[in-house]
């Protein structure tokens, strides 16, 4: 595979430890459900994981966003001396590849063929660092899979995260799903992606960089799913996801629309 022209060697200090970097506009919409503005988005000041086009959208989305906001904000506040490097790089990566995560959830869970699978599992991703000028592209995919909830819970338990997810994050996620389904008349729901990012692999950073984790709800619309052609689901979505990240080709905006015929 031909290296992406923006990729650089670790010696170039493009891994977040040097001055060279840039950030392209995030390929995502306003985080408020059914708002598809994508210009001039501003991060939530508390958790830095969602982006809104206006204060009005942020205010109206607060009940849905509150559970995951509190969890991610606690992770950030618990660290003395500022945001850890891996956590910072992961935050930017999620913003850049958010639409890619939405597509992976739709295809990995086969939601076109059975919408109820959104209740049964999620997507789990393992990332390792790589050098890149784009601050939102400093990870490569070590593994990606769709797994039943029980399997994901076992993985979280192995890394010591299950108690907090079980007691705080998942109950909040289920409550947010309930409100979203009610407000959308059942047309929208939240799937979830769990990302485990560790300092390992051939481009592991020097020094002590503890692993970081992120629970990311992704807003899925039935119209969005229905307009995807059946052939789209026949492609190996895991290989395509890995290639998109490796080549820094995030999926562009995904929005509901008329179903494909």
mmCIF file of C-alpha atoms in Angstrom:
data_model
loop_
_atom_site.group_PDB
_atom_site.id
_atom_site.type_symbol
_atom_site.label_atom_id
_atom_site.label_comp_id
_atom_site.label_asym_id
_atom_site.label_seq_id
_atom_site.Cartn_x
_atom_site.Cartn_y
_atom_site.Cartn_z
ATOM 1 C CA UNK A 1 0.000 0.000 0.000
ATOM 2 C CA UNK A 2 1.333 3.437 -0.955
ATOM 3 C CA UNK A 3 2.017 5.544 2.152
ATOM 4 C CA UNK A 4 -0.319 8.475 2.627
ATOM 5 C CA UNK A 5 1.483 11.711 1.698
ATOM 6 C CA UNK A 6 0.726 13.263 5.093
ATOM 7 C CA UNK A 7 2.278 10.418 7.063
ATOM 8 C CA UNK A 8 5.707 11.059 8.566
ATOM 9 C CA UNK A 9 8.316 9.166 10.523
ATOM 10 C CA UNK A 10 8.372 9.258 14.292
ATOM 11 C CA UNK A 11 11.674 11.169 14.118
ATOM 12 C CA UNK A 12 9.750 14.095 12.607
ATOM 13 C CA UNK A 13 8.018 14.540 15.985
ATOM 14 C CA UNK A 14 4.571 14.430 14.413
ATOM 15 C CA UNK A 15 3.225 12.276 17.233
ATOM 16 C CA UNK A 16 2.211 15.147 19.498
ATOM 17 C CA UNK A 17 5.604 15.500 21.186
ATOM 18 C CA UNK A 18 6.863 18.137 18.749
ATOM 19 C CA UNK A 19 5.670 21.475 17.324
ATOM 20 C CA UNK A 20 4.555 20.222 13.907
ATOM 21 C CA UNK A 21 0.854 19.551 13.565
ATOM 22 C CA UNK A 22 -2.356 20.760 12.036
ATOM 23 C CA UNK A 23 -6.034 19.900 12.352
ATOM 24 C CA UNK A 24 -8.543 19.808 9.534
ATOM 25 C CA UNK A 25 -12.179 20.606 10.166
ATOM 26 C CA UNK A 26 -13.942 17.721 11.849
ATOM 27 C CA UNK A 27 -16.018 15.650 9.444
ATOM 28 C CA UNK A 28 -19.146 15.678 11.543
ATOM 29 C CA UNK A 29 -22.370 17.551 12.180
ATOM 30 C CA UNK A 30 -23.642 19.432 15.176
ATOM 31 C CA UNK A 31 -24.118 16.901 17.984
ATOM 32 C CA UNK A 32 -27.739 17.837 18.571
ATOM 33 C CA UNK A 33 -30.099 15.273 17.067
ATOM 34 C CA UNK A 34 -31.581 16.305 13.698
ATOM 35 C CA UNK A 35 -29.284 19.317 13.344
ATOM 36 C CA UNK A 36 -27.033 18.900 10.321
ATOM 37 C CA UNK A 37 -25.046 22.120 10.483
ATOM 38 C CA UNK A 38 -21.349 21.419 10.202
ATOM 39 C CA UNK A 39 -19.748 24.864 10.091
ATOM 40 C CA UNK A 40 -18.207 26.723 13.029
ATOM 41 C CA UNK A 41 -18.736 23.869 15.475
ATOM 42 C CA UNK A 42 -17.542 24.479 19.036
ATOM 43 C CA UNK A 43 -16.502 21.808 21.545
ATOM 44 C CA UNK A 44 -18.310 21.234 24.811
ATOM 45 C CA UNK A 45 -16.049 23.057 27.260
ATOM 46 C CA UNK A 46 -16.462 20.371 29.934
ATOM 47 C CA UNK A 47 -15.806 17.073 28.138
ATOM 48 C CA UNK A 48 -14.443 18.213 24.748
ATOM 49 C CA UNK A 49 -16.102 15.229 23.053
ATOM 50 C CA UNK A 50 -19.128 16.771 21.310
ATOM 51 C CA UNK A 51 -19.478 19.844 19.116
ATOM 52 C CA UNK A 52 -22.365 22.248 18.601
ATOM 53 C CA UNK A 53 -23.176 24.897 16.027
ATOM 54 C CA UNK A 54 -24.845 27.205 18.563
ATOM 55 C CA UNK A 55 -25.558 27.732 22.254
ATOM 56 C CA UNK A 56 -29.200 26.951 21.534
ATOM 57 C CA UNK A 57 -28.378 23.477 20.189
ATOM 58 C CA UNK A 58 -26.078 22.828 23.132
ATOM 59 C CA UNK A 59 -28.815 23.797 25.599
ATOM 60 C CA UNK A 60 -31.452 21.625 23.929
ATOM 61 C CA UNK A 61 -29.108 18.616 23.786
ATOM 62 C CA UNK A 62 -28.002 18.803 27.405
ATOM 63 C CA UNK A 63 -30.327 16.112 28.780
ATOM 64 C CA UNK A 64 -29.066 13.625 26.195
ATOM 65 C CA UNK A 65 -25.422 14.596 26.516
ATOM 66 C CA UNK A 66 -25.212 14.959 30.301
ATOM 67 C CA UNK A 67 -24.362 11.314 31.264
ATOM 68 C CA UNK A 68 -21.377 10.891 28.931
ATOM 69 C CA UNK A 69 -20.299 14.508 29.473
ATOM 70 C CA UNK A 70 -19.921 13.930 33.198
ATOM 71 C CA UNK A 71 -17.946 10.723 32.702
ATOM 72 C CA UNK A 72 -15.504 12.124 30.141
ATOM 73 C CA UNK A 73 -15.104 15.360 32.082
ATOM 74 C CA UNK A 74 -14.232 13.370 35.212
ATOM 75 C CA UNK A 75 -11.548 11.506 33.292
ATOM 76 C CA UNK A 76 -10.041 14.796 32.192
ATOM 77 C CA UNK A 77 -10.274 16.484 35.596
ATOM 78 C CA UNK A 78 -8.703 13.510 37.373
ATOM 79 C CA UNK A 79 -5.379 14.138 35.658
ATOM 80 C CA UNK A 80 -3.027 16.695 37.137
ATOM 81 C CA UNK A 81 -0.976 18.854 34.800
ATOM 82 C CA UNK A 82 -3.393 18.932 31.890
ATOM 83 C CA UNK A 83 -4.773 16.485 29.366
ATOM 84 C CA UNK A 84 -2.572 13.420 28.783
ATOM 85 C CA UNK A 85 -1.113 13.139 25.302
ATOM 86 C CA UNK A 86 -2.883 9.906 24.348
ATOM 87 C CA UNK A 87 -6.203 11.226 25.619
ATOM 88 C CA UNK A 88 -5.757 14.436 23.653
ATOM 89 C CA UNK A 89 -4.893 12.588 20.452
ATOM 90 C CA UNK A 90 -7.849 10.249 20.933
ATOM 91 C CA UNK A 91 -10.254 13.145 21.476
ATOM 92 C CA UNK A 92 -9.214 14.685 18.169
ATOM 93 C CA UNK A 93 -9.324 11.296 16.426
ATOM 94 C CA UNK A 94 -12.915 10.669 17.519
ATOM 95 C CA UNK A 95 -13.933 14.116 16.261
ATOM 96 C CA UNK A 96 -12.255 13.543 12.893
ATOM 97 C CA UNK A 97 -13.535 9.998 12.364
ATOM 98 C CA UNK A 98 -16.962 10.342 13.968
ATOM 99 C CA UNK A 99 -18.880 9.700 10.726
ATOM 100 C CA UNK A 100 -16.614 6.710 10.076
ATOM 101 C CA UNK A 101 -17.629 5.356 13.485
ATOM 102 C CA UNK A 102 -21.310 5.858 12.642
ATOM 103 C CA UNK A 103 -20.859 3.912 9.393
ATOM 104 C CA UNK A 104 -18.980 1.140 11.220
ATOM 105 C CA UNK A 105 -21.777 0.801 13.775
ATOM 106 C CA UNK A 106 -24.456 0.589 11.079
ATOM 107 C CA UNK A 107 -22.586 -2.017 9.074
ATOM 108 C CA UNK A 108 -20.969 -3.946 11.915
ATOM 109 C CA UNK A 109 -24.303 -4.415 13.670
ATOM 110 C CA UNK A 110 -26.129 -5.081 10.340
ATOM 111 C CA UNK A 111 -28.786 -2.556 11.269
ATOM 112 C CA UNK A 112 -30.290 -2.464 7.788
ATOM 113 C CA UNK A 113 -31.365 -6.078 8.178
ATOM 114 C CA UNK A 114 -32.298 -6.023 11.852
ATOM 115 C CA UNK A 115 -32.692 -2.674 13.631
ATOM 116 C CA UNK A 116 -33.086 -4.441 17.002
ATOM 117 C CA UNK A 117 -29.427 -5.466 16.918
ATOM 118 C CA UNK A 118 -28.666 -1.996 18.230
ATOM 119 C CA UNK A 119 -29.799 -3.387 21.633
ATOM 120 C CA UNK A 120 -27.575 -6.438 21.502
ATOM 121 C CA UNK A 121 -24.012 -5.183 21.087
ATOM 122 C CA UNK A 122 -21.614 -2.485 20.024
ATOM 123 C CA UNK A 123 -18.339 -1.806 18.273
ATOM 124 C CA UNK A 124 -15.015 -2.176 20.070
ATOM 125 C CA UNK A 125 -11.801 -0.703 18.678
ATOM 126 C CA UNK A 126 -8.188 -1.063 19.776
ATOM 127 C CA UNK A 127 -5.816 1.709 18.701
ATOM 128 C CA UNK A 128 -2.055 2.199 18.820
ATOM 129 C CA UNK A 129 -0.172 5.438 18.117
ATOM 130 C CA UNK A 130 1.415 6.477 14.855
ATOM 131 C CA UNK A 131 3.112 9.712 13.773
ATOM 132 C CA UNK A 132 1.053 12.088 11.647
ATOM 133 C CA UNK A 133 0.918 15.833 11.064
ATOM 134 C CA UNK A 134 -2.855 15.857 11.508
ATOM 135 C CA UNK A 135 -3.577 15.765 15.222
ATOM 136 C CA UNK A 136 -6.793 13.872 14.462
ATOM 137 C CA UNK A 137 -4.958 11.063 12.641
ATOM 138 C CA UNK A 138 -2.372 9.876 15.143
ATOM 139 C CA UNK A 139 -3.741 6.371 15.612
ATOM 140 C CA UNK A 140 -3.717 3.150 13.626
ATOM 141 C CA UNK A 141 -6.236 0.375 14.113
ATOM 142 C CA UNK A 142 -4.980 -2.675 15.985
ATOM 143 C CA UNK A 143 -8.375 -4.351 16.060
ATOM 144 C CA UNK A 144 -12.002 -3.523 15.317
ATOM 145 C CA UNK A 145 -14.995 -5.792 15.796
ATOM 146 C CA UNK A 146 -18.703 -5.902 16.462
ATOM 147 C CA UNK A 147 -19.294 -7.784 19.697
ATOM 148 C CA UNK A 148 -22.277 -8.734 21.879
ATOM 149 C CA UNK A 149 -22.692 -6.607 24.986
ATOM 150 C CA UNK A 150 -21.492 -9.460 27.210
ATOM 151 C CA UNK A 151 -18.232 -9.801 25.270
ATOM 152 C CA UNK A 152 -17.552 -6.067 25.481
ATOM 153 C CA UNK A 153 -18.279 -6.109 29.206
ATOM 154 C CA UNK A 154 -15.719 -8.905 29.651
ATOM 155 C CA UNK A 155 -13.076 -6.863 27.803
ATOM 156 C CA UNK A 156 -13.816 -3.816 29.949
ATOM 157 C CA UNK A 157 -13.570 -5.952 33.067
ATOM 158 C CA UNK A 158 -10.127 -7.174 31.992
ATOM 159 C CA UNK A 159 -8.817 -3.590 31.812
ATOM 160 C CA UNK A 160 -10.478 -2.527 35.064
ATOM 161 C CA UNK A 161 -13.159 -0.307 33.528
ATOM 162 C CA UNK A 162 -16.300 -2.399 33.933
ATOM 163 C CA UNK A 163 -17.428 -1.171 37.337
ATOM 164 C CA UNK A 164 -17.544 2.453 36.290
ATOM 165 C CA UNK A 165 -19.153 1.675 32.946
ATOM 166 C CA UNK A 166 -21.751 -0.589 34.557
ATOM 167 C CA UNK A 167 -22.622 1.839 37.352
ATOM 168 C CA UNK A 168 -22.401 5.168 35.521
ATOM 169 C CA UNK A 169 -21.935 5.121 31.766
ATOM 170 C CA UNK A 170 -24.255 2.367 30.529
ATOM 171 C CA UNK A 171 -27.250 3.414 32.670
ATOM 172 C CA UNK A 172 -26.819 6.974 31.375
ATOM 173 C CA UNK A 173 -26.490 5.662 27.833
ATOM 174 C CA UNK A 174 -29.724 3.687 28.106
ATOM 175 C CA UNK A 175 -31.546 6.718 29.501
ATOM 176 C CA UNK A 176 -30.234 8.879 26.655
ATOM 177 C CA UNK A 177 -31.387 6.237 24.150
ATOM 178 C CA UNK A 178 -34.862 6.269 25.660
ATOM 179 C CA UNK A 179 -35.162 10.045 25.379
ATOM 180 C CA UNK A 180 -33.814 10.076 21.826
ATOM 181 C CA UNK A 181 -36.247 7.386 20.693
ATOM 182 C CA UNK A 182 -39.113 9.307 22.249
ATOM 183 C CA UNK A 183 -38.098 12.676 20.792
ATOM 184 C CA UNK A 184 -37.554 11.225 17.304
ATOM 185 C CA UNK A 185 -40.662 9.057 17.220
ATOM 186 C CA UNK A 186 -38.477 5.960 17.042
ATOM 187 C CA UNK A 187 -36.594 7.175 13.973
ATOM 188 C CA UNK A 188 -33.268 7.587 15.791
ATOM 189 C CA UNK A 189 -31.278 5.705 18.404
ATOM 190 C CA UNK A 190 -27.780 5.587 19.864
ATOM 191 C CA UNK A 191 -25.401 2.760 19.050
ATOM 192 C CA UNK A 192 -22.142 2.746 20.978
ATOM 193 C CA UNK A 193 -18.437 2.415 20.282
ATOM 194 C CA UNK A 194 -15.855 1.575 22.944
ATOM 195 C CA UNK A 195 -12.296 2.621 22.089
ATOM 196 C CA UNK A 196 -9.248 1.292 23.943
ATOM 197 C CA UNK A 197 -6.088 3.214 23.048
ATOM 198 C CA UNK A 198 -2.715 1.975 24.301
ATOM 199 C CA UNK A 199 0.875 3.072 23.859
ATOM 200 C CA UNK A 200 2.071 -0.002 21.985
ATOM 201 C CA UNK A 201 3.170 -1.088 18.518
ATOM 202 C CA UNK A 202 6.095 -0.017 16.315
ATOM 203 C CA UNK A 203 5.496 3.706 16.898
ATOM 204 C CA UNK A 204 4.944 3.604 20.643
ATOM 205 C CA UNK A 205 5.842 6.934 22.230
ATOM 206 C CA UNK A 206 8.789 7.318 24.525
ATOM 207 C CA UNK A 207 8.021 7.782 28.190
ATOM 208 C CA UNK A 208 5.120 6.788 30.402
ATOM 209 C CA UNK A 209 1.799 7.213 28.623
ATOM 210 C CA UNK A 210 -1.008 5.290 30.339
ATOM 211 C CA UNK A 211 -3.753 3.810 28.157
ATOM 212 C CA UNK A 212 -6.911 5.794 27.627
ATOM 213 C CA UNK A 213 -10.472 4.695 26.978
ATOM 214 C CA UNK A 214 -13.502 6.349 25.420
ATOM 215 C CA UNK A 215 -17.155 5.432 25.304
ATOM 216 C CA UNK A 216 -18.680 7.092 22.238
ATOM 217 C CA UNK A 217 -22.429 7.050 21.535
ATOM 218 C CA UNK A 218 -23.160 7.447 17.815
ATOM 219 C CA UNK A 219 -26.477 8.833 16.607
ATOM 220 C CA UNK A 220 -28.046 6.484 14.039
ATOM 221 C CA UNK A 221 -31.132 7.333 11.959
ATOM 222 C CA UNK A 222 -33.356 4.764 10.288
ATOM 223 C CA UNK A 223 -33.461 6.902 7.141
ATOM 224 C CA UNK A 224 -29.667 6.921 7.071
ATOM 225 C CA UNK A 225 -29.567 3.147 7.346
ATOM 226 C CA UNK A 226 -32.310 2.519 4.797
ATOM 227 C CA UNK A 227 -30.709 4.623 2.095
ATOM 228 C CA UNK A 228 -27.484 2.625 2.201
ATOM 229 C CA UNK A 229 -27.413 0.137 -0.703
ATOM 230 C CA UNK A 230 -27.444 -3.548 0.190
ATOM 231 C CA UNK A 231 -24.099 -3.963 -1.603
ATOM 232 C CA UNK A 232 -22.566 -1.596 0.941
ATOM 233 C CA UNK A 233 -23.099 -4.254 3.613
ATOM 234 C CA UNK A 234 -21.409 -6.975 1.552
ATOM 235 C CA UNK A 235 -18.017 -5.262 1.769
ATOM 236 C CA UNK A 236 -15.693 -6.296 4.620
ATOM 237 C CA UNK A 237 -16.398 -3.309 6.838
ATOM 238 C CA UNK A 238 -13.507 -4.069 9.225
ATOM 239 C CA UNK A 239 -10.925 -3.960 6.416
ATOM 240 C CA UNK A 240 -12.467 -0.824 4.968
ATOM 241 C CA UNK A 241 -12.522 0.879 8.379
ATOM 242 C CA UNK A 242 -8.870 0.013 8.991
ATOM 243 C CA UNK A 243 -7.852 1.297 5.544
ATOM 244 C CA UNK A 244 -9.784 4.534 5.993
ATOM 245 C CA UNK A 245 -7.960 5.252 9.233
ATOM 246 C CA UNK A 246 -4.567 4.190 7.839
ATOM 247 C CA UNK A 247 -4.976 6.371 4.744
ATOM 248 C CA UNK A 248 -6.595 9.239 6.671
ATOM 249 C CA UNK A 249 -9.833 9.114 4.663
ATOM 250 C CA UNK A 250 -12.609 9.778 7.190
ATOM 251 C CA UNK A 251 -16.143 9.234 5.956
ATOM 252 C CA UNK A 252 -17.731 12.532 5.044
ATOM 253 C CA UNK A 253 -21.003 13.723 6.484
ATOM 254 C CA UNK A 254 -23.695 11.093 6.940
ATOM 255 C CA UNK A 255 -27.200 12.521 7.030
ATOM 256 C CA UNK A 256 -30.688 11.067 6.800
ATOM 257 C CA UNK A 257 -32.242 11.150 3.369
ATOM 258 C CA UNK A 258 -34.660 9.319 1.120
ATOM 259 C CA UNK A 259 -34.093 5.552 1.032
ATOM 260 C CA UNK A 260 -32.144 4.075 -1.844
ATOM 261 C CA UNK A 261 -34.359 2.164 -4.243
#
